[in-house]
Coordinates of C-alpha atoms in Angstrom, one line a residue:
M114 CA 18.8 18.5 -23.4
D115 CA 19.0 15.2 -25.3
Y116 CA 22.7 15.0 -24.3
L117 CA 21.5 15.4 -20.7
L118 CA 19.2 12.4 -21.1
L119 CA 22.0 10.3 -22.6
I120 CA 24.4 11.2 -19.8
L121 CA 21.8 10.3 -17.1
I122 CA 21.0 7.0 -18.6
F123 CA 24.6 6.2 -19.1
V124 CA 25.5 7.1 -15.5
Y125 CA 22.4 5.2 -14.2
V126 CA 23.1 2.0 -16.2
A127 CA 26.8 2.1 -15.4
L128 CA 25.9 2.3 -11.6
M129 CA 23.5 -0.6 -11.9
L130 CA 26.1 -2.8 -13.7
G131 CA 28.8 -1.7 -11.4
V132 CA 26.8 -2.6 -8.3
G133 CA 25.9 -5.8 -9.9
Y134 CA 29.5 -6.5 -10.5
I135 CA 30.4 -5.9 -6.8
A136 CA 27.6 -8.3 -5.9
W137 CA 28.9 -10.9 -8.2
K138 CA 32.3 -10.7 -6.7
R139 CA 30.8 -11.2 -3.2
T140 CA 28.6 -14.1 -4.2
S141 CA 30.2 -17.5 -3.9
T142 CA 27.7 -19.8 -2.2
T143 CA 24.0 -20.7 -2.7
E144 CA 23.2 -18.9 0.6
D145 CA 24.9 -15.8 -0.9
Y146 CA 22.8 -16.1 -4.1
L147 CA 19.5 -16.8 -2.5
V148 CA 19.5 -14.9 0.9
A149 CA 22.4 -12.5 0.5
G150 CA 24.5 -14.4 2.9
R151 CA 22.1 -13.4 5.8
Q152 CA 24.2 -10.4 6.4
S153 CA 22.2 -7.5 5.1
N154 CA 22.0 -4.3 7.2
S155 CA 18.8 -2.4 8.0
Y156 CA 19.2 0.4 5.4
I157 CA 19.8 -2.0 2.4
M158 CA 17.1 -4.4 3.6
A159 CA 14.4 -1.7 4.2
L160 CA 15.1 0.1 0.9
S161 CA 15.3 -3.2 -1.0
Y162 CA 11.9 -4.3 0.6
G163 CA 10.3 -0.9 -0.1
A164 CA 11.7 -0.6 -3.7
T165 CA 10.5 -4.2 -4.4
F166 CA 7.1 -3.4 -3.0
I167 CA 6.6 -0.1 -4.8
S168 CA 6.9 -0.7 -8.5
T169 CA 5.7 1.1 -11.6
A170 CA 2.4 -0.7 -10.8
A171 CA 2.1 1.4 -7.7
I172 CA 3.2 4.7 -9.4
V173 CA 1.8 4.3 -12.9
G174 CA -1.0 1.8 -12.3
F175 CA -2.4 2.8 -9.0
G176 CA -1.5 6.5 -9.4
G177 CA -3.6 6.3 -12.6
L178 CA -6.4 4.6 -10.6
A179 CA -6.3 7.6 -8.2
G180 CA -7.0 9.8 -11.1
T181 CA -10.2 7.9 -12.0
N182 CA -11.2 6.6 -8.5
G183 CA -10.2 9.5 -6.3
L184 CA -8.4 9.7 -3.0
G185 CA -10.2 6.8 -1.3
I186 CA -7.2 4.8 -2.4
L187 CA -5.2 6.6 0.2
W188 CA -6.5 3.9 2.7
L189 CA -4.1 1.7 0.8
V190 CA -1.2 3.9 1.9
F191 CA -2.3 3.2 5.5
L192 CA -2.4 -0.6 5.0
N193 CA 0.9 -0.6 3.2
I194 CA 2.5 1.0 6.2
A195 CA 0.5 -0.7 8.9
V196 CA 0.5 -4.2 7.5
G197 CA 3.2 -4.2 4.8
I198 CA 5.8 -2.6 7.0
F199 CA 5.0 -2.5 10.8
L200 CA 3.1 -5.8 11.1
A201 CA 5.4 -7.5 8.5
F202 CA 8.7 -6.4 10.1
V203 CA 7.9 -6.5 13.8
V204 CA 5.5 -9.5 14.0
F205 CA 6.2 -11.7 10.9
G206 CA 9.7 -10.7 10.0
K207 CA 11.4 -11.5 13.3
R208 CA 10.0 -15.0 13.6
T209 CA 10.5 -15.7 9.9
R210 CA 14.2 -14.7 10.2
K211 CA 14.9 -16.9 13.2
M212 CA 12.8 -19.9 12.1
G213 CA 14.4 -19.6 8.6
Q214 CA 17.8 -19.7 10.0
K215 CA 17.1 -22.6 12.2
L216 CA 15.5 -24.6 9.4
G217 CA 18.3 -23.6 6.9
A218 CA 15.7 -22.3 4.4
L219 CA 16.8 -20.3 1.5
T220 CA 13.5 -19.5 -0.2
F221 CA 9.9 -18.9 1.0
P222 CA 8.7 -22.3 -0.4
E223 CA 11.6 -24.0 1.3
F224 CA 10.7 -22.3 4.6
L225 CA 7.1 -23.6 4.4
S226 CA 8.3 -27.0 3.3
K227 CA 10.8 -27.5 6.1
R228 CA 8.5 -26.1 8.7
F229 CA 5.8 -28.7 7.8
N230 CA 8.2 -31.4 6.7
S231 CA 6.6 -31.7 3.3
K232 CA 8.3 -31.8 0.0
F233 CA 4.9 -31.4 -1.7
I234 CA 4.6 -28.0 -0.2
Q235 CA 7.9 -26.9 -1.7
Y236 CA 7.0 -28.4 -5.1
F237 CA 3.5 -26.8 -5.2
S238 CA 4.5 -23.4 -3.9
G239 CA 7.5 -23.2 -6.3
L240 CA 5.2 -24.1 -9.3
L241 CA 2.5 -21.7 -8.1
I242 CA 5.0 -18.8 -7.9
F243 CA 6.6 -19.7 -11.2
C244 CA 3.2 -19.9 -13.0
A245 CA 1.5 -16.9 -11.3
M246 CA 4.3 -14.3 -11.1
P247 CA 4.9 -13.8 -14.8
I248 CA 1.8 -11.7 -15.3
Y249 CA 2.9 -9.4 -12.4
A250 CA 6.4 -9.2 -13.8
A251 CA 5.1 -8.5 -17.2
S252 CA 2.8 -5.8 -15.8
V253 CA 5.6 -3.9 -14.3
L254 CA 7.7 -4.2 -17.5
I255 CA 4.8 -2.8 -19.4
G256 CA 4.5 0.2 -17.0
A257 CA 8.2 1.1 -17.4
A258 CA 8.2 0.7 -21.1
R259 CA 5.1 2.7 -21.6
F260 CA 6.6 5.7 -19.8
A261 CA 9.9 5.4 -21.7
E262 CA 7.8 5.2 -24.9
T263 CA 5.9 8.5 -24.1
T264 CA 8.8 10.3 -22.6
I265 CA 11.7 9.7 -25.0
S266 CA 9.9 8.3 -28.0
I267 CA 11.7 4.9 -27.8
D268 CA 9.8 1.9 -29.4
F269 CA 7.7 0.1 -26.8
N270 CA 9.0 -3.3 -27.8
L271 CA 12.6 -2.2 -27.7
A272 CA 12.2 -0.6 -24.4
I273 CA 11.0 -3.8 -22.9
L274 CA 13.9 -5.7 -24.3
I275 CA 16.5 -3.2 -23.1
I276 CA 15.2 -3.1 -19.6
A277 CA 15.0 -6.9 -19.3
V278 CA 18.6 -7.3 -20.6
I279 CA 20.0 -4.8 -18.0
I280 CA 18.1 -6.3 -15.1
G281 CA 19.1 -9.9 -16.3
F282 CA 22.7 -9.1 -16.1
Y283 CA 23.0 -8.1 -12.4
V284 CA 20.2 -10.6 -11.3
I285 CA 21.7 -13.6 -13.1
Y286 CA 25.3 -13.0 -12.0
G287 CA 24.8 -11.2 -8.6
G288 CA 21.8 -13.2 -7.2
L289 CA 19.9 -11.6 -4.3
K290 CA 23.0 -9.5 -3.3
G291 CA 22.9 -8.0 -6.8
V292 CA 19.1 -7.4 -6.4
M293 CA 19.4 -5.8 -3.0
Y294 CA 22.4 -3.6 -3.6
T295 CA 20.8 -2.2 -6.7
D296 CA 17.4 -1.9 -4.9
A297 CA 19.0 0.3 -2.3
L298 CA 20.4 2.6 -4.9
Q299 CA 17.1 2.6 -6.9
G300 CA 15.1 3.2 -3.8
T301 CA 17.0 6.3 -3.0
I302 CA 16.4 7.6 -6.5
M303 CA 12.7 6.8 -6.2
F304 CA 12.3 8.6 -2.8
I305 CA 13.9 11.8 -4.1
G306 CA 11.9 11.8 -7.4
M307 CA 8.6 11.1 -5.8
L308 CA 9.2 13.8 -3.1
V309 CA 10.0 16.4 -5.7
L310 CA 7.0 15.5 -7.7
L311 CA 4.6 15.8 -4.7
I312 CA 6.0 19.2 -3.8
S313 CA 5.8 20.4 -7.4
I314 CA 2.1 19.5 -7.9
Y315 CA 1.1 21.3 -4.7
W316 CA 3.2 24.3 -5.6
M317 CA 1.7 24.3 -9.1
L318 CA -1.9 24.2 -7.8
G319 CA -1.4 26.9 -5.1
G320 CA -0.7 24.9 -2.0
V321 CA -2.1 21.8 -0.2
T322 CA -5.5 23.2 0.9
H323 CA -6.2 25.1 -2.3
A324 CA -5.4 22.2 -4.5
H325 CA -7.7 19.8 -2.5
N326 CA -10.5 22.3 -2.5
L327 CA -10.3 22.6 -6.2
L328 CA -10.4 18.9 -6.6
T329 CA -13.5 18.7 -4.2
D330 CA -15.3 21.4 -6.3
M331 CA -14.8 19.2 -9.4
A332 CA -17.2 16.6 -8.0
P333 CA -20.0 17.4 -10.4
L334 CA -17.6 16.6 -13.3
F335 CA -16.9 13.1 -12.1
P336 CA -17.8 10.7 -14.9
A337 CA -21.5 9.9 -15.0
A338 CA -20.8 6.2 -15.7
S339 CA -18.8 6.0 -12.4
K340 CA -21.5 8.0 -10.5
A341 CA -24.0 5.4 -11.7
T342 CA -22.0 2.7 -9.9
G343 CA -21.7 4.6 -6.6
A344 CA -18.9 7.1 -7.1
T345 CA -19.3 10.5 -5.3
G346 CA -16.3 12.5 -6.2
W347 CA -12.5 12.5 -6.1
T348 CA -12.2 13.5 -2.4
T349 CA -15.2 11.5 -0.9
F350 CA -15.6 7.8 -0.4
P351 CA -18.0 6.0 -2.7
E352 CA -21.5 4.9 -1.5
M353 CA -21.0 1.9 0.8
G354 CA -22.0 -1.4 -0.9
S355 CA -22.1 0.0 -4.4
K356 CA -20.2 -1.6 -7.3
F357 CA -17.6 1.2 -7.2
W358 CA -17.2 0.6 -3.4
W359 CA -16.7 -3.1 -3.7
N360 CA -14.1 -2.7 -6.4
L361 CA -12.2 0.0 -4.6
V362 CA -12.3 -1.6 -1.1
T363 CA -11.9 -5.3 -1.9
S364 CA -9.8 -5.4 -5.1
I365 CA -7.6 -2.3 -4.6
I366 CA -7.3 -1.5 -0.9
L367 CA -7.7 -5.0 0.8
G368 CA -6.3 -7.0 -2.1
V369 CA -3.0 -5.2 -2.2
G370 CA -2.9 -3.9 1.4
I371 CA -3.3 -7.4 3.0
G372 CA -1.9 -9.4 0.1
A373 CA 1.5 -7.8 0.6
I374 CA 2.3 -9.6 3.8
A375 CA 2.3 -13.0 2.0
Q376 CA 4.4 -12.0 -1.0
P377 CA 7.2 -14.6 -1.5
Q378 CA 9.6 -12.0 -2.8
L379 CA 9.1 -9.8 0.3
A380 CA 9.0 -12.5 2.9
V381 CA 12.5 -13.8 1.9
R382 CA 13.9 -10.4 2.8
F383 CA 13.4 -11.2 6.4
M384 CA 15.8 -14.1 6.0
T385 CA 18.6 -11.8 4.8
V386 CA 19.3 -9.6 7.8
K387 CA 21.9 -10.2 10.6
S388 CA 19.6 -9.8 13.6
N389 CA 16.2 -8.7 14.8
K390 CA 17.7 -5.4 15.7
E391 CA 18.2 -4.8 12.0
L392 CA 14.5 -5.3 11.4
N393 CA 13.6 -2.9 14.2
R394 CA 15.8 -0.2 12.6
A395 CA 14.3 -1.0 9.2
V396 CA 10.7 -0.2 10.3
L397 CA 11.3 3.6 10.3
I398 CA 13.2 3.6 7.1
G399 CA 10.7 1.4 5.3
G400 CA 7.6 3.3 6.7
V401 CA 8.9 6.7 5.5
F402 CA 9.9 5.3 2.1
I403 CA 6.5 3.6 1.6
F404 CA 4.6 6.8 2.7
V405 CA 6.4 9.2 0.4
T406 CA 6.4 7.0 -2.6
T407 CA 2.7 5.8 -2.5
F408 CA 1.2 9.0 -1.1
S409 CA 2.9 11.0 -3.7
A410 CA 1.8 8.7 -6.6
Y411 CA -1.9 8.7 -5.4
I412 CA -2.0 12.5 -4.7
V413 CA -0.5 13.3 -8.1
G414 CA -2.9 11.0 -9.9
A415 CA -5.9 12.5 -8.4
L416 CA -4.8 16.2 -8.6
S417 CA -3.8 15.7 -12.2
N418 CA -7.6 16.2 -12.8
V419 CA -7.3 19.7 -11.6
Y420 CA -4.3 20.4 -13.8
F421 CA -5.7 19.0 -17.0
F422 CA -9.1 20.7 -16.4
Q423 CA -7.4 24.1 -15.9
T424 CA -5.1 23.7 -18.9
T425 CA -7.2 21.7 -21.4
G426 CA -10.8 21.5 -20.1
Q427 CA -10.5 17.8 -19.8
L428 CA -10.3 15.2 -17.0
A429 CA -7.1 13.2 -16.6
I430 CA -8.5 10.1 -18.1
Q431 CA -9.6 12.1 -21.2
A432 CA -6.2 13.8 -21.5
A433 CA -4.6 10.3 -21.3
G434 CA -6.6 9.0 -24.2
G435 CA -8.7 6.7 -22.0
N436 CA -5.7 4.7 -20.8
V437 CA -5.5 4.7 -17.0
D438 CA -1.8 3.7 -17.1
S439 CA -1.1 6.8 -19.1
I440 CA -2.4 9.4 -16.7
I441 CA 0.8 9.8 -14.7
P442 CA 3.2 9.7 -17.8
T443 CA 0.9 12.2 -19.6
F444 CA 0.9 14.6 -16.6
I445 CA 4.7 14.4 -16.2
N446 CA 5.2 15.2 -19.9
S447 CA 2.6 18.0 -20.0
A448 CA 3.2 19.7 -16.6
M449 CA 6.8 19.2 -15.7
P450 CA 9.9 20.7 -17.2
R451 CA 11.8 18.5 -19.6
W452 CA 14.8 18.0 -17.1
F453 CA 12.5 16.6 -14.5
T454 CA 10.9 14.3 -17.1
Y455 CA 14.2 12.8 -17.5
I456 CA 14.7 12.5 -13.7
F457 CA 11.3 10.9 -13.4
L458 CA 12.2 8.5 -16.1
L459 CA 15.0 7.3 -13.9
T460 CA 12.6 7.2 -10.9
L461 CA 10.2 5.0 -12.9
L462 CA 13.0 2.8 -14.2
S463 CA 14.2 2.4 -10.6
A464 CA 10.7 1.4 -9.4
A465 CA 10.4 -1.0 -12.3
M466 CA 13.8 -2.6 -12.1
S467 CA 13.9 -3.0 -8.4
T468 CA 10.6 -4.9 -8.5
I469 CA 11.3 -6.9 -11.6
S470 CA 14.8 -8.0 -10.5
T471 CA 13.3 -9.5 -7.4
Q472 CA 10.4 -11.1 -9.4
F473 CA 13.0 -12.6 -11.8
H474 CA 15.1 -13.8 -8.8
V475 CA 12.2 -15.4 -6.9
Q476 CA 10.5 -16.9 -10.1
G477 CA 13.8 -18.4 -11.2
S478 CA 14.8 -19.7 -7.8
S479 CA 11.2 -21.3 -7.4
I480 CA 11.6 -23.4 -10.5
A481 CA 15.3 -24.1 -10.1
H482 CA 15.8 -24.4 -6.3
D483 CA 12.3 -25.4 -5.1
V484 CA 11.2 -27.6 -7.9
Y485 CA 14.2 -29.0 -9.9
G486 CA 16.7 -28.7 -7.2
A487 CA 14.5 -30.2 -4.5
F488 CA 13.4 -33.1 -6.9
K489 CA 17.0 -33.8 -8.0
D490 CA 18.4 -33.1 -4.5
D491 CA 20.8 -30.6 -6.1
K492 CA 20.1 -27.3 -4.3
N493 CA 23.5 -26.0 -4.0
N494 CA 24.1 -25.4 -7.7
V495 CA 24.2 -21.7 -8.4
N496 CA 24.2 -22.2 -12.1
I497 CA 20.9 -24.0 -12.0
N498 CA 19.3 -21.0 -10.3
R499 CA 20.9 -18.7 -13.0
V500 CA 19.2 -20.8 -15.8
G501 CA 15.9 -20.6 -13.8
I502 CA 16.2 -16.8 -13.7
L503 CA 16.9 -16.7 -17.5
V504 CA 13.8 -18.7 -18.2
A505 CA 11.8 -16.3 -16.0
I506 CA 13.1 -13.4 -17.9
I507 CA 12.1 -14.8 -21.3
I508 CA 8.6 -15.6 -20.1
A509 CA 8.0 -12.1 -18.7
V510 CA 9.2 -10.5 -21.9
V511 CA 7.0 -12.6 -24.1
L512 CA 4.0 -11.8 -21.8
A513 CA 4.8 -8.1 -21.9
Y514 CA 4.6 -8.1 -25.6
I515 CA 1.1 -9.9 -25.7
L516 CA -0.8 -8.6 -22.7
P517 CA -3.4 -5.9 -23.3
S518 CA -3.2 -2.2 -22.2
N519 CA -4.5 -1.1 -18.8
I520 CA -3.1 -4.3 -17.3
V521 CA -0.6 -2.8 -14.9
A522 CA -2.7 -2.4 -11.7
Q523 CA -5.0 -5.5 -12.5
G524 CA -1.9 -7.8 -13.0
T525 CA -0.6 -6.7 -9.6
T526 CA -3.9 -7.3 -7.7
I527 CA -4.4 -10.7 -9.3
F528 CA -1.0 -11.9 -8.1
F529 CA -1.3 -10.3 -4.7
G530 CA -4.8 -12.0 -4.3
I531 CA -3.6 -15.4 -5.3
C532 CA -0.6 -15.2 -3.0
A533 CA -2.8 -14.1 -0.1
A534 CA -5.3 -16.9 -0.4
A535 CA -2.6 -19.6 -1.0
F536 CA 0.2 -18.5 1.3
L537 CA -1.0 -16.3 4.1
P538 CA -3.0 -18.9 6.2
V539 CA -0.3 -21.4 5.9
Y540 CA 2.4 -18.7 6.7
V541 CA 0.5 -17.4 9.7
C542 CA 0.0 -20.9 11.1
A543 CA 3.6 -21.8 10.4
L544 CA 4.9 -18.9 12.5
F545 CA 2.3 -18.8 15.4
W546 CA 0.3 -22.1 15.7
K547 CA 2.2 -25.3 16.7
R548 CA -0.9 -27.4 16.4
T549 CA -0.9 -26.9 12.5
T550 CA -0.3 -30.2 10.8
K551 CA 1.2 -31.1 7.5
Q552 CA -2.1 -32.2 6.2
G553 CA -3.7 -28.9 7.3
A554 CA -1.0 -26.8 5.6
I555 CA -1.3 -28.7 2.3
A556 CA -5.1 -28.5 2.4
G557 CA -5.0 -24.7 3.0
L558 CA -2.4 -24.1 0.4
V559 CA -4.1 -26.1 -2.3
G560 CA -7.6 -25.1 -1.3
G561 CA -6.8 -21.3 -1.3
T562 CA -5.2 -21.6 -4.7
I563 CA -8.2 -23.4 -6.2
I564 CA -10.8 -21.2 -4.6
S565 CA -8.9 -18.1 -5.8
L566 CA -8.6 -19.4 -9.3
F567 CA -12.2 -20.5 -9.4
C568 CA -13.4 -16.9 -8.4
L569 CA -11.1 -15.3 -11.0
I570 CA -12.6 -17.5 -13.7
F571 CA -16.2 -17.8 -12.7
T572 CA -17.3 -15.1 -10.2
H573 CA -15.2 -11.9 -10.5
Q574 CA -16.6 -9.7 -13.3
K575 CA -13.4 -8.1 -14.5
E576 CA -11.3 -11.3 -14.9
A577 CA -14.1 -13.6 -15.8
A578 CA -15.3 -11.4 -18.7
G579 CA -11.7 -11.1 -20.0
L580 CA -11.0 -14.9 -19.8
G581 CA -14.4 -15.9 -21.2
I582 CA -14.3 -19.4 -19.7
C583 CA -17.4 -19.0 -17.7
K584 CA -19.2 -17.6 -20.8
L585 CA -18.1 -20.6 -22.8
L586 CA -19.2 -23.2 -20.2
T587 CA -22.3 -21.6 -18.7
G588 CA -23.5 -19.0 -21.3
Q589 CA -23.2 -16.2 -18.8
T590 CA -20.2 -13.9 -17.9
V591 CA -20.3 -14.8 -14.2
L592 CA -22.1 -17.5 -12.2
F593 CA -23.7 -15.1 -9.7
T594 CA -25.1 -11.9 -11.2
S595 CA -26.8 -10.5 -8.1
M596 CA -25.0 -7.8 -6.1
P597 CA -22.4 -7.8 -4.8
W598 CA -20.8 -11.1 -6.0
P599 CA -19.6 -10.0 -9.4
Y600 CA -17.6 -7.2 -7.8
V601 CA -16.2 -8.9 -4.7
D602 CA -12.5 -9.5 -5.1
P603 CA -11.5 -13.2 -5.1
M604 CA -9.2 -12.7 -2.2
V605 CA -12.1 -11.7 0.1
I606 CA -13.7 -15.0 -0.5
A607 CA -10.7 -17.3 -0.8
L608 CA -8.6 -16.0 2.1
P609 CA -11.1 -16.7 4.9
L610 CA -12.1 -20.0 3.4
S611 CA -8.4 -21.0 3.1
F612 CA -7.9 -20.1 6.9
I613 CA -10.9 -22.3 7.7
I614 CA -9.7 -25.2 5.7
T615 CA -6.1 -25.0 7.2
I616 CA -7.5 -24.9 10.8
A617 CA -10.2 -27.5 10.3
V618 CA -8.0 -30.1 8.7
S619 CA -5.3 -29.5 11.3
L620 CA -7.8 -30.1 14.1
L621 CA -8.8 -33.3 12.4
T622 CA -5.3 -34.6 12.0
K623 CA -2.2 -34.9 14.1
N624 CA 1.5 -34.3 13.9
S625 CA 3.8 -37.3 14.3
S626 CA 6.0 -37.4 17.5
E627 CA 9.0 -36.7 15.4
D628 CA 7.3 -33.7 13.8
E629 CA 6.3 -32.5 17.2
K630 CA 9.9 -32.5 18.4
A631 CA 11.1 -30.6 15.3
I632 CA 8.3 -28.1 15.9
E633 CA 9.3 -27.5 19.4
E634 CA 12.8 -26.8 18.5
V635 CA 11.8 -24.3 15.8
F636 CA 9.4 -22.4 18.0
T637 CA 12.1 -22.4 20.8
A638 CA 14.5 -20.9 18.3
A639 CA 12.0 -18.2 17.4
K640 CA 11.9 -16.8 20.9
G641 CA 13.9 -13.7 21.9
D642 CA 15.1 -10.6 20.2
A643 CA 18.6 -11.5 19.1

């Protein structure tokens, strides 16, 4: 069986490197390197978008959270499809593609910069992405390495290095074409692996209805500490307004569900397709992919409690040694045949590598193209982008070595929350409100970032306690101790305030006549379905 594993890994790595080589041969310009030449078809775009969206954070991190928080997290599946796919593709994607093409934008920060005629927006956005994304990239690396460690007994530190090197090869040389081609292949593997896993756990527990009835009957076994904060069971929603409810709804469901639409690494995908028709076709492909991968992960995470209780008398979190990120890997290694463990290893590697490759590409292009390239007026140098990506890889690997356990889901929600607060108001106004001014966009971008960081440091219990800055300065863990403030996710506070700031400053200022003319041209280009 070890020979089977070696063969599978060899074939998988060979395919990744081969696809990366093909992408390298087809990459000759900066447009090829940063937006895949704007010629991607619906299948590649949809699977690349979905595979980037669904990382080990979704499967290992949020699947593990389903094991401790229950099936209330399934509302995140709904938001991922309704907002992250349908609204993103149909409403945001079409205008982003046509405006981006008209403006000649190659990155998300450059899109915002050219829309508002502001170099500052490009510099600030590029630096924000470069500084905030490493914790997200490192979280995904950790998730993949942990599963490799528990599955094939490879050293955790070595696993991180091997994964980073393989990804680095096809991202550095193939650019976004390398990323998207490999994403499509990895997405196909993920879809098959997660579908087989979902079918397997239902078959193992006696069918869909019987499995869920068993989980419902386990409600009295739900940890007392969680019940004290408002939890009611694995198949019921927590008490509204409780600590448990605020964490589940604001941090997990809303934080990731809404935050996805303002992700730079996802938004740039809209600028890679040939036409709006490709985006229409991609909706069904992307929706089915997101449903199968996320629904499967959350169902398996929750139902693993039934399996472990039947076989060991323990809950999933107990069987996993108290580590949420180990629930899914522990279940796979305990319940599934060895051959499927190997297949699922490839599934997780695909989930991790598809997301990390995009993170490296976006982070590298942010510092190289949007900061250095914009400052030096040297945006067409592909080698500068390659150096930026190499720097991004090194930072992510270093962070993966030093970050604590149980960071996978938290690292994801932090990044999604910051992006939502900083970018979403400006992004929405850039696409749909002509009256938005340069000053309003800058105020919303900077204001949303500052408010989000302030809440992370001073008001949100989970991050504030870990950072300790508020404790050092004020003597208490958070500034506001009364309910519900310590448990309200920063995005819920920062996002509406950022919208208000953007709109208010725009109403108090005016665009120049030259800017007004450029805006009219861009909005005219955004019309139609071509």
